[in-house]
Amino acid sequence: MVKRIIAKQEHCMGCGLCEVYCTVQYSKSKDPVKAYNREKPRPISRVRLEMNKPVSFAIQCRHCEDAPCAQACLTGAMHKDEETGLVTHNPEKCVGCWTCIMVCPYGAIKMDVQGKVVAKCDACIELDIPACVANCPNGALECKEAKH
Amino acid sequence: MPKYVIVGACAAGISAVEAIREVDPVGTITVISEETCPQYSRPMISDFVSGKANLEKMKTRDDQFWTKNAVRALTGKKAVTLNLAERTVAIDSGDKINYEKLLIATGGKPFVPKMEGSDKDGVFTFTTISDAERIAAKIDAINAKKAVVIGAGLIGISVTEALVKRGLKVTLVELQDKILSLILDPQASDIIENVVKEAGVTTVTGQSVQRIIGKPENDHAVGSVSLTKGEQIPTDLVIVAIGVVPRTELLAGTDVKTNRGIIVDNFMQTNVPDVYASGDVAEAYDFILNQNRLLPLWPLATLGGKIAGYNMAGKKTAYSGGTNMSALKYFDIPIISIGLANPKEDSTFEILVKHDAEKNVYKKIVLKDNVIVGMTFVNAIERAGILFYLMKNRVNVKKLKPELLTENFGLATLPAPLRRKMNIGE
C-alpha cells in the first residue's frame, strides 16, 4: 500500500497554504518566519498550486507506478521503491541534468537551482499525515492508502 | 529454465536484467560486458573529468547488483561470434555461451573519421569512463592548457564544459553552421553558443579539422590542428566527439537484419525469433517520425532494455516509442528540447514562439494538425513535461494554443476530461 495524496479540486480555494507548509516542512528550522526570511537558500515547496481561475488544485509527485522519472534518470538518483511504492530522490547522486523534469507528466519535479539538483515530494514519510494535507484549511487535500 | 544472455551492461543491458527478474526470478541470466567497472552513468563522465563526480557517485546501481539479481557476470569479456543455428555466443576467452533468449545491447562506438594524425598521443574519444580517466590523467601528466573538441553535439559540448571547468582553453570545432544543430533551432543554439563563448571557449563553425599535427619537439604528441580554411590552432589535446555508430559487428554474417543499427519490432525483437536488441545499437520506434531510427540516448536505452527484458521473459509488452529528446544543463542554462524542434520549411507545421531576451527565456512549440510534434524550452523548463505528455499522447491542443506558451500554463489549464484521465484528483 502506498500513501497517495489526492487533490479535491472542488474544495480548493487557491490559498497556497499547502506550498507554505511544504516549504516549512522541508526547511531546517521548521519555522515559517525563519524558513521564508532567513534560510539561505530558501527551502523549496514540493507541492505546486495549479491555478487557472476558477480551477485550482495542489499537485505534487504522484509516485507513479511506471515512474517515468526513475526510468529516465541518468544517475540512479531517482528510484521507485518497490516496498513503499514511493519514488525517492537521492540529492547526493543527483547531478541536476533535468531529464526527470522533461518526462514528468505532472510537472511535479522542481529545480533546486542553487543546489543544482531537483527537489520533489517524498509524501512526508516521517509524518503520519503529509504537511500539505494536514494544513489545508478546506480539506482540499486528502491522504489515502492506494494499491500503488 | 530459460537461459537469458545479454551482451552489454550499460543502460539497456542493466535495465533488461531488472525487467527479466521482475517476471522470472529463476531463469539463468548471463551478462557479457567488455567493461570491468560497476554499472555507471555514461552521461556523467563529463562530471568525472570536471572533478564534480567520482566513480562512486557515478554508480547507477549498488555493488551487489549482479548477486542480488543472480546474474552470471562475464565482465572484461568480449562477445566475438554469434551462431544463430547453435544458439551460442562465443566470447574472446574461447568459451561458448548457450542462450534461449538473447539481447544485443552492445551500444555504440565513437565515430572517428579518417584524419591525418588521429593516431597521435593526446587524441581521445569521449564515451566511457576509461576515456574520462585517460583524459583526466593526460591533463595532469602534461599539464595540458589547451584543447580542441571536434563536434558540437551532446558529447562535444559536455566535454567542452568539463575541460573549461578544469581550466583549459577550449576551441570547439563544428562542421555545421550552428552548435547542437541536431537538437536545437538556430535561436536556442545561439543562446547556448553565447554562454559557451562567455565561458572563454572559441567556437569555430562551418569547418572541420583537416589534420592533427605533432609538437615541434615531439611529433608523436599532439601540438596543433589545422582547419578546413587553413588556420592552425595550437593544442595539447584533441577530443573527437563527432558521434557514435552502432556496434553491430557481432551480427556480421548472420541473418539478423541491420540497417545502420539493428532493426527491431515494437517488442524489441529482431527478425530472428528470440534475438532481441535495444539501446544505441538498435533502430527502435520514433513516435514523432513514425518510423524506426537510431536514437542513442540514455533514457531511451533504459526504456528499450526494459521492454526487451519483459518480452524475453514472456511478459508481452509493446514499446511506446521514443523520440529525439534531451534535457541539457550546459553552462547552467537549462534546456529541454524534444521531437521536431527545428523542422525544415514546411507550411503544414505551425510554430509558436515566445522569446524574452531580457530573461533569456525562449519557448517554442511546433504543431502539426493541432498536435505538438516538437518543442524547445530554454530557461523555463519546470513544467515542460506536461507538454511532453500532450505530445506523446497526441492530444489535440487546438483550444489550448493561446495558453501553451504562457507562464501560467499547467495542469489547471488542461480540459477537465484530460485531467481526469491523468488521475490528478477526484
Coordinates of C-alpha atoms in Angstrom, one line a residue:
Chain A
M1 CA 0.0 0.0 0.0
V2 CA 1.2 3.5 -0.9
K3 CA 0.4 6.8 0.6
R4 CA -1.3 8.8 -2.1
I5 CA -2.2 12.5 -1.9
I6 CA -5.4 13.3 -3.7
A7 CA -6.4 16.8 -4.7
K8 CA -10.0 17.7 -4.3
Q9 CA -10.4 20.5 -6.8
E10 CA -13.9 21.5 -5.7
H11 CA -12.7 22.2 -2.2
C12 CA -9.5 24.1 -3.2
M13 CA -9.7 27.9 -2.6
G14 CA -6.3 28.5 -4.1
C15 CA -4.9 29.9 -0.8
G16 CA -1.5 28.4 -1.3
L17 CA -1.0 27.3 2.3
C18 CA 0.0 23.9 1.1
E19 CA 3.0 25.5 -0.5
V20 CA 3.8 27.4 2.7
Y21 CA 3.6 24.3 4.9
C22 CA 5.5 22.2 2.5
T23 CA 8.3 24.8 2.4
V24 CA 8.4 24.8 6.2
Q25 CA 8.4 21.0 6.3
Y26 CA 11.5 20.9 4.1
S27 CA 13.2 23.7 6.0
K28 CA 15.9 23.3 8.6
S29 CA 14.2 25.4 11.2
K30 CA 10.6 24.1 10.7
D31 CA 9.6 27.7 11.4
P32 CA 7.6 29.7 8.8
V33 CA 9.2 33.0 9.5
K34 CA 12.8 31.6 9.6
A35 CA 12.2 29.4 6.6
Y36 CA 11.0 32.2 4.5
N37 CA 13.2 35.1 5.7
R38 CA 16.4 33.7 7.0
E39 CA 17.2 30.3 5.5
K40 CA 19.5 30.6 2.5
P41 CA 18.9 29.1 0.2
R42 CA 15.2 29.2 0.9
P43 CA 13.7 25.7 1.1
I44 CA 11.6 24.7 -1.9
S45 CA 8.0 23.7 -1.8
R46 CA 7.5 20.3 -3.4
V47 CA 3.8 20.9 -3.9
R48 CA 2.6 23.4 -6.6
L49 CA -0.7 25.2 -6.6
E50 CA -2.0 25.0 -10.1
M51 CA -4.4 27.8 -10.8
N52 CA -6.5 28.8 -13.8
K53 CA -9.4 30.6 -12.3
P54 CA -11.9 29.3 -11.3
V55 CA -10.0 26.0 -11.3
S56 CA -7.3 25.4 -8.7
F57 CA -5.7 22.4 -7.0
A58 CA -2.5 21.4 -5.5
I59 CA -0.2 18.9 -7.2
Q60 CA 2.8 17.0 -6.0
C61 CA 4.7 13.9 -7.1
R62 CA 2.1 11.1 -7.9
H63 CA 4.6 8.4 -7.2
C64 CA 3.6 6.8 -10.5
E65 CA 3.7 3.1 -10.9
D66 CA 5.8 3.2 -14.0
A67 CA 7.7 6.3 -12.8
P68 CA 9.0 7.8 -16.0
C69 CA 11.4 10.0 -13.9
A70 CA 13.1 7.0 -12.4
Q71 CA 13.2 5.3 -15.8
A72 CA 14.8 8.3 -17.4
C73 CA 17.2 9.2 -14.6
L74 CA 20.8 9.3 -15.8
T75 CA 22.4 8.7 -12.4
G76 CA 20.2 6.4 -10.4
A77 CA 19.2 9.3 -8.1
M78 CA 15.6 8.8 -8.8
H79 CA 14.3 5.5 -7.7
K80 CA 11.0 3.7 -7.5
D81 CA 11.0 1.9 -4.1
E82 CA 9.2 -1.4 -4.6
E83 CA 8.4 -1.8 -0.9
T84 CA 6.9 1.6 -0.1
G85 CA 5.7 2.3 -3.6
L86 CA 7.3 5.8 -3.3
V87 CA 9.5 7.4 -5.8
T88 CA 12.5 8.6 -3.8
H89 CA 15.2 11.1 -4.8
N90 CA 18.7 11.0 -3.6
P91 CA 20.2 14.5 -3.9
E92 CA 23.7 13.1 -3.3
K93 CA 23.5 11.2 -6.6
C94 CA 21.6 13.9 -8.5
V95 CA 23.6 16.0 -11.0
G96 CA 20.7 18.3 -12.0
C97 CA 20.6 17.1 -15.6
W98 CA 16.8 17.8 -15.6
T99 CA 15.9 14.7 -17.6
C100 CA 13.3 13.7 -15.0
I101 CA 11.7 17.1 -15.4
M102 CA 11.4 16.5 -19.1
V103 CA 9.4 13.3 -18.7
C104 CA 7.2 14.1 -15.6
P105 CA 3.6 14.5 -17.0
Y106 CA 2.6 16.4 -13.9
G107 CA 5.4 19.0 -13.9
A108 CA 5.8 17.9 -10.3
I109 CA 9.6 18.0 -10.1
K110 CA 11.1 21.3 -9.1
M111 CA 14.5 22.7 -9.9
D112 CA 16.7 23.5 -6.9
V113 CA 18.8 25.9 -9.0
Q114 CA 21.2 26.8 -6.2
G115 CA 21.9 23.2 -5.3
K116 CA 21.9 22.2 -9.0
V117 CA 19.7 19.2 -8.2
V118 CA 16.0 18.5 -8.4
A119 CA 13.5 18.6 -5.5
K120 CA 10.3 16.6 -5.2
C121 CA 7.7 15.4 -2.7
D122 CA 8.5 12.4 -0.6
A123 CA 5.0 12.2 0.8
C124 CA 6.4 13.3 4.2
I125 CA 7.4 9.7 5.0
E126 CA 8.3 10.7 8.6
L127 CA 4.9 12.1 9.3
D128 CA 1.6 10.3 9.7
I129 CA -0.2 12.9 7.5
P130 CA 1.8 14.9 5.0
A131 CA 2.2 18.6 5.8
C132 CA 0.2 19.9 2.9
V133 CA -2.7 17.6 3.7
A134 CA -2.6 18.4 7.5
N135 CA -2.6 22.1 6.9
C136 CA -5.1 22.5 4.1
P137 CA -7.8 24.7 5.7
N138 CA -10.6 23.4 3.5
G139 CA -10.0 19.7 3.1
A140 CA -8.9 20.0 -0.5
L141 CA -6.1 17.5 0.0
E142 CA -6.6 14.0 1.2
C143 CA -4.1 11.3 2.0
K144 CA -5.2 7.8 1.1
E145 CA -3.7 4.4 1.0
A146 CA -3.8 3.1 -2.5
K147 CA -2.7 -0.1 -4.2
H148 CA 0.2 1.7 -5.9
Chain B
M1 CA 14.5 -23.0 -17.0
P2 CA 15.1 -20.2 -19.6
K3 CA 18.6 -19.1 -20.3
Y4 CA 19.0 -15.5 -21.0
V5 CA 22.1 -14.0 -22.4
I6 CA 22.7 -10.3 -22.5
V7 CA 25.6 -8.7 -24.4
G8 CA 26.4 -5.3 -22.9
A9 CA 26.0 -4.0 -19.4
C10 CA 25.2 -0.4 -20.0
A11 CA 21.8 1.3 -19.7
A12 CA 19.9 -1.2 -21.9
G13 CA 21.5 -4.4 -20.6
I14 CA 21.1 -3.4 -16.9
S15 CA 17.5 -2.4 -17.4
A16 CA 16.8 -5.7 -19.2
V17 CA 18.2 -7.7 -16.2
E18 CA 15.8 -5.9 -13.9
A19 CA 12.8 -6.4 -16.2
I20 CA 13.6 -10.1 -16.6
R21 CA 13.9 -10.6 -12.8
E22 CA 10.6 -8.8 -12.3
V23 CA 8.9 -11.5 -14.4
D24 CA 11.2 -14.5 -14.0
P25 CA 13.0 -15.0 -10.7
V26 CA 14.7 -18.3 -11.6
G27 CA 15.9 -18.3 -15.2
T28 CA 19.6 -18.0 -15.6
I29 CA 20.9 -14.7 -16.7
T30 CA 24.4 -14.3 -18.2
V31 CA 25.7 -10.8 -18.9
I32 CA 28.8 -10.3 -21.1
S33 CA 30.4 -7.0 -20.8
E34 CA 33.7 -5.6 -22.0
E35 CA 33.9 -3.1 -19.1
T36 CA 35.0 -4.4 -15.8
C37 CA 33.8 -1.5 -13.7
P38 CA 30.5 -1.4 -11.9
Q39 CA 27.3 0.0 -13.5
Y40 CA 27.9 3.6 -14.0
S41 CA 26.3 6.5 -15.8
R42 CA 27.9 7.3 -19.1
P43 CA 26.4 10.7 -19.4
M44 CA 28.2 11.6 -16.2
I45 CA 31.7 11.1 -17.5
S46 CA 32.0 14.8 -18.1
D47 CA 31.4 15.4 -14.4
F48 CA 34.2 12.9 -13.8
V49 CA 36.6 15.0 -15.9
S50 CA 35.5 18.3 -14.4
G51 CA 36.0 16.8 -10.9
K52 CA 32.4 17.1 -9.9
A53 CA 31.9 13.4 -9.6
N54 CA 33.9 10.3 -8.8
L55 CA 33.1 6.8 -9.8
E56 CA 31.3 6.2 -6.5
K57 CA 28.9 8.9 -7.3
M58 CA 28.5 7.8 -10.9
K59 CA 27.3 4.3 -10.0
T60 CA 23.8 3.8 -11.1
R61 CA 23.3 0.5 -9.2
D62 CA 24.7 -0.8 -6.0
D63 CA 27.7 -3.1 -5.8
Q64 CA 25.6 -6.1 -5.2
F65 CA 23.6 -5.7 -8.4
W66 CA 24.9 -8.9 -10.0
T67 CA 24.5 -11.1 -7.0
K68 CA 21.1 -9.6 -6.0
N69 CA 19.8 -10.4 -9.4
A70 CA 21.5 -13.8 -9.6
V71 CA 23.5 -12.8 -12.7
R72 CA 26.5 -14.6 -14.0
A73 CA 28.5 -11.6 -15.0
L74 CA 31.3 -12.2 -17.5
T75 CA 32.9 -8.8 -17.2
G76 CA 36.1 -7.8 -19.1
K77 CA 35.0 -10.3 -21.8
K78 CA 34.1 -9.6 -25.4
A79 CA 31.4 -11.4 -27.4
V80 CA 33.1 -12.2 -30.7
T81 CA 30.8 -14.6 -32.6
L82 CA 27.1 -15.2 -32.7
N83 CA 25.9 -18.6 -34.0
L84 CA 22.2 -18.5 -34.5
A85 CA 21.9 -22.2 -35.5
E86 CA 23.7 -23.4 -32.4
R87 CA 22.2 -20.6 -30.3
T88 CA 25.6 -19.7 -28.9
V89 CA 27.6 -16.6 -28.3
A90 CA 31.4 -17.1 -28.3
I91 CA 33.5 -14.9 -26.1
D92 CA 37.1 -13.9 -26.5
S93 CA 38.4 -16.4 -24.0
G94 CA 37.1 -19.2 -26.3
D95 CA 34.0 -20.2 -24.3
K96 CA 30.7 -20.5 -25.9
I97 CA 27.6 -19.4 -24.0
N98 CA 24.3 -21.0 -24.8
Y99 CA 21.2 -18.9 -24.9
E100 CA 17.5 -19.4 -25.3
K101 CA 16.8 -15.7 -25.3
L102 CA 19.5 -13.2 -26.4
L103 CA 19.7 -9.5 -26.1
I104 CA 22.2 -7.5 -28.1
A105 CA 22.8 -4.3 -26.1
T106 CA 26.3 -3.6 -27.4
G107 CA 25.7 0.2 -27.7
G108 CA 27.7 2.5 -30.0
K109 CA 31.3 3.3 -30.6
P110 CA 32.6 6.8 -31.3
F111 CA 33.0 7.6 -34.9
V112 CA 36.5 8.8 -35.8
P113 CA 36.8 10.0 -39.4
K114 CA 40.0 9.3 -41.3
M115 CA 42.2 12.2 -40.5
E116 CA 45.9 12.6 -40.7
G117 CA 47.5 12.5 -37.3
S118 CA 44.5 10.9 -35.5
D119 CA 46.8 8.3 -34.1
K120 CA 48.9 10.9 -32.2
D121 CA 49.3 10.8 -28.4
G122 CA 46.7 13.2 -27.0
V123 CA 43.8 12.3 -29.3
F124 CA 40.8 10.9 -27.4
T125 CA 37.2 10.0 -27.9
F126 CA 34.7 10.5 -25.1
T127 CA 32.1 7.9 -24.3
T128 CA 33.3 5.7 -21.5
I129 CA 34.7 6.1 -18.0
S130 CA 38.1 4.8 -19.4
D131 CA 38.1 7.7 -21.9
A132 CA 37.4 10.1 -19.0
E133 CA 40.1 8.6 -16.8
R134 CA 42.6 8.7 -19.7
I135 CA 41.8 12.4 -20.4
A136 CA 42.0 13.4 -16.8
A137 CA 45.3 11.6 -16.4
K138 CA 46.7 13.2 -19.5
I139 CA 45.8 16.7 -18.4
D140 CA 47.7 16.1 -15.2
A141 CA 50.6 14.4 -16.8
I142 CA 51.4 17.0 -19.4
N143 CA 49.8 19.9 -17.6
A144 CA 47.6 20.5 -20.6
K145 CA 46.4 24.1 -21.1
K146 CA 44.6 23.9 -24.4
A147 CA 42.2 21.5 -26.1
V148 CA 40.4 21.2 -29.4
V149 CA 37.0 19.5 -29.3
I150 CA 35.8 18.3 -32.7
G151 CA 32.0 18.1 -32.9
A152 CA 29.5 20.3 -31.0
G153 CA 26.8 17.8 -30.3
L154 CA 25.8 16.5 -26.9
I155 CA 29.1 14.8 -26.2
G156 CA 31.2 17.7 -27.6
I157 CA 29.5 20.3 -25.5
S158 CA 29.7 18.3 -22.4
V159 CA 33.4 17.5 -22.7
T160 CA 34.0 21.2 -23.5
E161 CA 32.3 22.2 -20.3
A162 CA 34.3 19.7 -18.3
L163 CA 37.6 20.9 -19.8
V164 CA 36.7 24.6 -19.2
K165 CA 36.0 23.7 -15.5
R166 CA 39.4 22.2 -15.3
G167 CA 40.9 25.4 -16.5
L168 CA 41.7 24.5 -20.1
K169 CA 41.3 26.9 -23.1
V170 CA 39.0 25.1 -25.5
T171 CA 38.3 25.5 -29.2
L172 CA 35.1 23.9 -30.3
V173 CA 35.1 23.0 -34.0
E174 CA 31.7 22.1 -35.6
L175 CA 31.2 21.3 -39.3
Q176 CA 27.6 22.6 -39.2
D177 CA 26.8 26.3 -39.1
K178 CA 25.3 26.0 -35.6
I179 CA 26.3 24.1 -32.5
L180 CA 23.9 21.4 -31.3
S181 CA 22.2 21.6 -34.7
L182 CA 20.6 18.2 -34.3
I183 CA 18.8 19.2 -31.2
L184 CA 18.3 23.0 -31.2
D185 CA 16.9 25.5 -33.6
P186 CA 19.2 28.5 -34.5
Q187 CA 17.8 30.7 -31.8
A188 CA 18.3 28.3 -29.0
S189 CA 21.7 27.3 -30.4
D190 CA 22.7 31.0 -30.3
I191 CA 21.7 31.2 -26.6
I192 CA 24.0 28.3 -25.8
E193 CA 26.8 29.5 -28.1
N194 CA 26.8 32.8 -26.2
V195 CA 27.2 31.2 -22.8
V196 CA 29.8 28.9 -24.2
K197 CA 31.8 31.9 -25.5
E198 CA 31.3 33.8 -22.3
A199 CA 33.0 30.8 -20.6
G200 CA 36.0 31.5 -22.7
V201 CA 35.5 28.9 -25.4
T202 CA 36.4 29.8 -29.0
T203 CA 33.8 28.3 -31.4
V204 CA 34.5 27.6 -35.0
T205 CA 31.5 26.6 -37.1
G206 CA 31.3 25.5 -40.7
Q207 CA 34.7 24.0 -40.6
S208 CA 36.3 20.7 -39.6
V209 CA 39.7 19.6 -38.5
Q210 CA 41.7 18.5 -41.5
R211 CA 44.9 17.4 -39.9
I212 CA 46.3 16.8 -36.4
I213 CA 49.9 18.0 -36.2
G214 CA 52.6 16.9 -33.8
K215 CA 54.6 19.2 -31.5
P216 CA 57.8 20.5 -33.0
E217 CA 59.9 18.8 -30.3
N218 CA 57.9 15.6 -30.4
D219 CA 56.0 14.7 -33.5
H220 CA 54.2 11.8 -31.8
A221 CA 52.4 14.2 -29.4
V222 CA 49.5 16.5 -30.3
G223 CA 50.7 20.0 -31.0
S224 CA 48.1 21.7 -33.1
V225 CA 45.3 21.1 -35.6
S226 CA 44.7 22.6 -39.0
L227 CA 41.2 23.6 -40.0
T228 CA 39.4 23.5 -43.4
K229 CA 40.3 27.1 -44.2
G230 CA 43.9 26.5 -43.3
E231 CA 44.1 28.1 -39.9
Q232 CA 46.3 26.3 -37.4
I233 CA 45.3 26.1 -33.8
P234 CA 47.9 25.1 -31.2
T235 CA 46.6 22.5 -28.7
D236 CA 47.7 19.9 -26.2
L237 CA 44.6 17.6 -26.6
V238 CA 42.1 16.7 -29.3
I239 CA 38.8 15.2 -28.4
V240 CA 36.9 13.7 -31.2
A241 CA 33.2 13.9 -30.5
I242 CA 31.5 13.6 -33.8
G243 CA 29.0 11.0 -32.9
V244 CA 28.5 7.3 -32.2
V245 CA 27.9 4.4 -34.6
P246 CA 26.1 1.2 -33.6
R247 CA 28.3 -1.7 -32.7
T248 CA 26.8 -4.3 -35.0
E249 CA 30.0 -6.4 -35.6
L250 CA 28.7 -9.3 -33.7
L251 CA 25.9 -9.8 -36.2
A252 CA 28.1 -9.7 -39.3
G253 CA 27.3 -12.6 -41.5
T254 CA 24.2 -13.7 -39.5
D255 CA 20.6 -13.5 -40.6
V256 CA 19.8 -10.7 -38.2
K257 CA 18.7 -7.7 -40.2
T258 CA 20.6 -4.5 -39.8
N259 CA 20.3 -1.1 -41.4
R260 CA 22.6 1.4 -39.7
G261 CA 21.6 -0.3 -36.5
I262 CA 19.8 -3.5 -35.7
I263 CA 16.2 -3.4 -36.9
V264 CA 13.7 -4.3 -34.1
D265 CA 10.0 -4.5 -33.9
N266 CA 7.9 -2.9 -31.2
F267 CA 8.8 -5.7 -28.8
M268 CA 12.5 -5.1 -29.4
Q269 CA 12.8 -8.4 -31.2
T270 CA 14.9 -8.7 -34.3
N271 CA 13.8 -10.5 -37.4
V272 CA 15.3 -13.7 -35.8
P273 CA 13.0 -15.1 -33.1
D274 CA 14.4 -15.0 -29.6
V275 CA 17.1 -12.5 -30.6
Y276 CA 16.4 -9.0 -29.2
A277 CA 18.2 -5.7 -29.4
S278 CA 17.9 -2.4 -27.7
G279 CA 19.8 0.7 -26.8
D280 CA 22.2 2.6 -29.0
V281 CA 22.7 -0.4 -31.3
A282 CA 19.1 -0.7 -32.2
E283 CA 16.8 1.2 -34.6
A284 CA 13.7 1.5 -32.5
Y285 CA 10.4 3.3 -33.0
D286 CA 10.2 7.1 -33.0
F287 CA 6.7 8.2 -32.3
I288 CA 7.1 11.6 -33.9
L289 CA 8.6 10.5 -37.1
N290 CA 6.5 7.3 -37.1
Q291 CA 9.5 5.2 -38.2
N292 CA 12.3 3.3 -36.7
R293 CA 15.7 5.1 -36.3
L294 CA 18.8 5.3 -34.2
L295 CA 18.3 7.4 -31.1
P296 CA 21.4 7.0 -28.9
L297 CA 20.0 8.5 -25.7
W298 CA 20.4 7.1 -22.2
P299 CA 16.7 7.3 -21.1
L300 CA 15.6 5.5 -24.3
A301 CA 18.2 2.8 -23.9
T302 CA 16.9 2.2 -20.3
L303 CA 13.3 2.0 -21.5
G304 CA 14.1 -0.1 -24.6
G305 CA 16.1 -2.5 -22.4
K306 CA 13.2 -2.9 -20.0
I307 CA 10.8 -3.7 -22.9
A308 CA 13.2 -6.2 -24.3
G309 CA 13.6 -7.8 -20.9
Y310 CA 9.9 -8.1 -20.3
N311 CA 9.3 -9.7 -23.7
M312 CA 12.3 -12.1 -23.3
A313 CA 10.8 -13.3 -20.0
G314 CA 7.4 -13.8 -21.6
K315 CA 5.5 -10.7 -20.5
K316 CA 4.4 -9.3 -23.8
T317 CA 5.0 -5.5 -23.7
A318 CA 5.0 -3.1 -26.6
Y319 CA 7.4 -0.2 -26.8
S320 CA 5.5 3.1 -26.9
G321 CA 8.4 4.7 -28.7
G322 CA 10.8 7.5 -28.1
T323 CA 11.9 10.5 -30.0
N324 CA 14.9 12.8 -30.1
M325 CA 14.6 14.2 -26.6
S326 CA 17.2 15.9 -24.5
A327 CA 17.4 17.8 -21.2
L328 CA 20.6 20.0 -21.1
K329 CA 22.3 21.8 -18.3
Y330 CA 25.3 23.0 -20.1
F331 CA 27.0 26.0 -18.5
D332 CA 24.0 26.2 -16.2
I333 CA 21.4 27.0 -18.9
P334 CA 18.5 24.6 -18.5
I335 CA 17.1 23.4 -21.8
I336 CA 14.6 20.8 -22.8
S337 CA 14.2 20.0 -26.5
I338 CA 12.0 17.3 -27.9
G339 CA 10.9 15.9 -31.3
L340 CA 10.9 18.1 -34.3
A341 CA 12.1 21.2 -32.6
N342 CA 13.7 22.6 -35.7
P343 CA 11.6 21.3 -38.7
K344 CA 12.5 22.0 -42.3
E345 CA 10.5 24.7 -44.0
D346 CA 7.1 23.2 -44.4
S347 CA 3.8 25.1 -44.4
T348 CA 2.0 22.2 -42.7
F349 CA 3.8 23.0 -39.5
E350 CA 2.5 25.7 -37.2
I351 CA 5.1 27.3 -35.0
L352 CA 4.5 29.1 -31.7
V353 CA 7.4 31.1 -30.3
K354 CA 8.0 33.3 -27.3
H355 CA 11.3 34.9 -26.7
D356 CA 12.1 37.1 -23.7
A357 CA 15.5 38.4 -24.4
E358 CA 15.8 40.1 -21.1
K359 CA 15.2 37.0 -19.1
N360 CA 16.9 34.9 -21.7
V361 CA 13.8 32.7 -21.9
Y362 CA 12.9 31.1 -25.2
K363 CA 9.9 28.8 -25.8
K364 CA 8.9 27.2 -29.0
I365 CA 6.3 24.7 -29.9
V366 CA 5.9 23.0 -33.3
L367 CA 2.4 21.8 -34.2
K368 CA 1.2 19.6 -37.0
D369 CA -2.6 19.2 -37.3
N370 CA -3.0 20.7 -33.8
V371 CA -0.8 18.1 -32.3
I372 CA 2.5 19.0 -30.7
V373 CA 5.4 17.4 -32.6
G374 CA 8.3 19.4 -31.3
M375 CA 9.3 21.8 -28.5
T376 CA 12.2 23.7 -27.2
F377 CA 12.2 25.4 -23.8
V378 CA 15.2 27.4 -22.6
N379 CA 15.4 28.8 -19.0
A380 CA 11.8 27.9 -18.3
I381 CA 11.6 24.1 -18.1
E382 CA 9.9 23.2 -14.9
R383 CA 6.6 22.2 -16.4
A384 CA 7.8 21.2 -19.8
G385 CA 6.9 17.6 -19.0
I386 CA 3.2 18.4 -19.2
L387 CA 3.7 19.4 -22.8
F388 CA 5.7 16.3 -23.4
Y389 CA 2.7 14.3 -22.1
L390 CA 0.4 16.1 -24.6
M391 CA 2.9 15.4 -27.3
K392 CA 3.4 11.7 -26.5
N393 CA -0.4 11.1 -26.2
R394 CA -1.1 13.1 -29.4
V395 CA -3.6 15.3 -27.6
N396 CA -5.3 17.8 -29.9
V397 CA -4.4 21.2 -28.5
K398 CA -6.3 23.4 -30.8
K399 CA -8.2 25.1 -28.0
L400 CA -5.1 25.4 -25.8
K401 CA -3.0 27.1 -28.3
P402 CA -3.2 30.6 -26.8
E403 CA -2.2 29.2 -23.4
L404 CA 0.6 26.9 -24.3
L405 CA 3.5 29.4 -24.0
T406 CA 2.1 31.4 -21.2
E407 CA 3.9 31.4 -17.8
N408 CA 0.8 30.0 -16.1
F409 CA 0.3 27.1 -18.5
G410 CA 0.0 24.0 -16.4
L411 CA -2.3 21.2 -15.3
A412 CA -5.1 23.6 -14.4
T413 CA -5.2 24.8 -18.0
L414 CA -5.9 21.3 -19.3
P415 CA -9.5 20.4 -20.1
A416 CA -11.3 18.6 -17.2
P417 CA -11.7 15.3 -19.0
L418 CA -8.0 15.1 -19.7
R419 CA -7.2 15.9 -16.1
R420 CA -9.5 13.1 -15.0
K421 CA -7.7 10.8 -17.4
M422 CA -4.4 11.8 -15.8
N423 CA -5.8 10.9 -12.5
I424 CA -4.9 14.1 -10.8
G425 CA -7.7 14.4 -8.3
E426 CA -11.1 13.1 -7.8

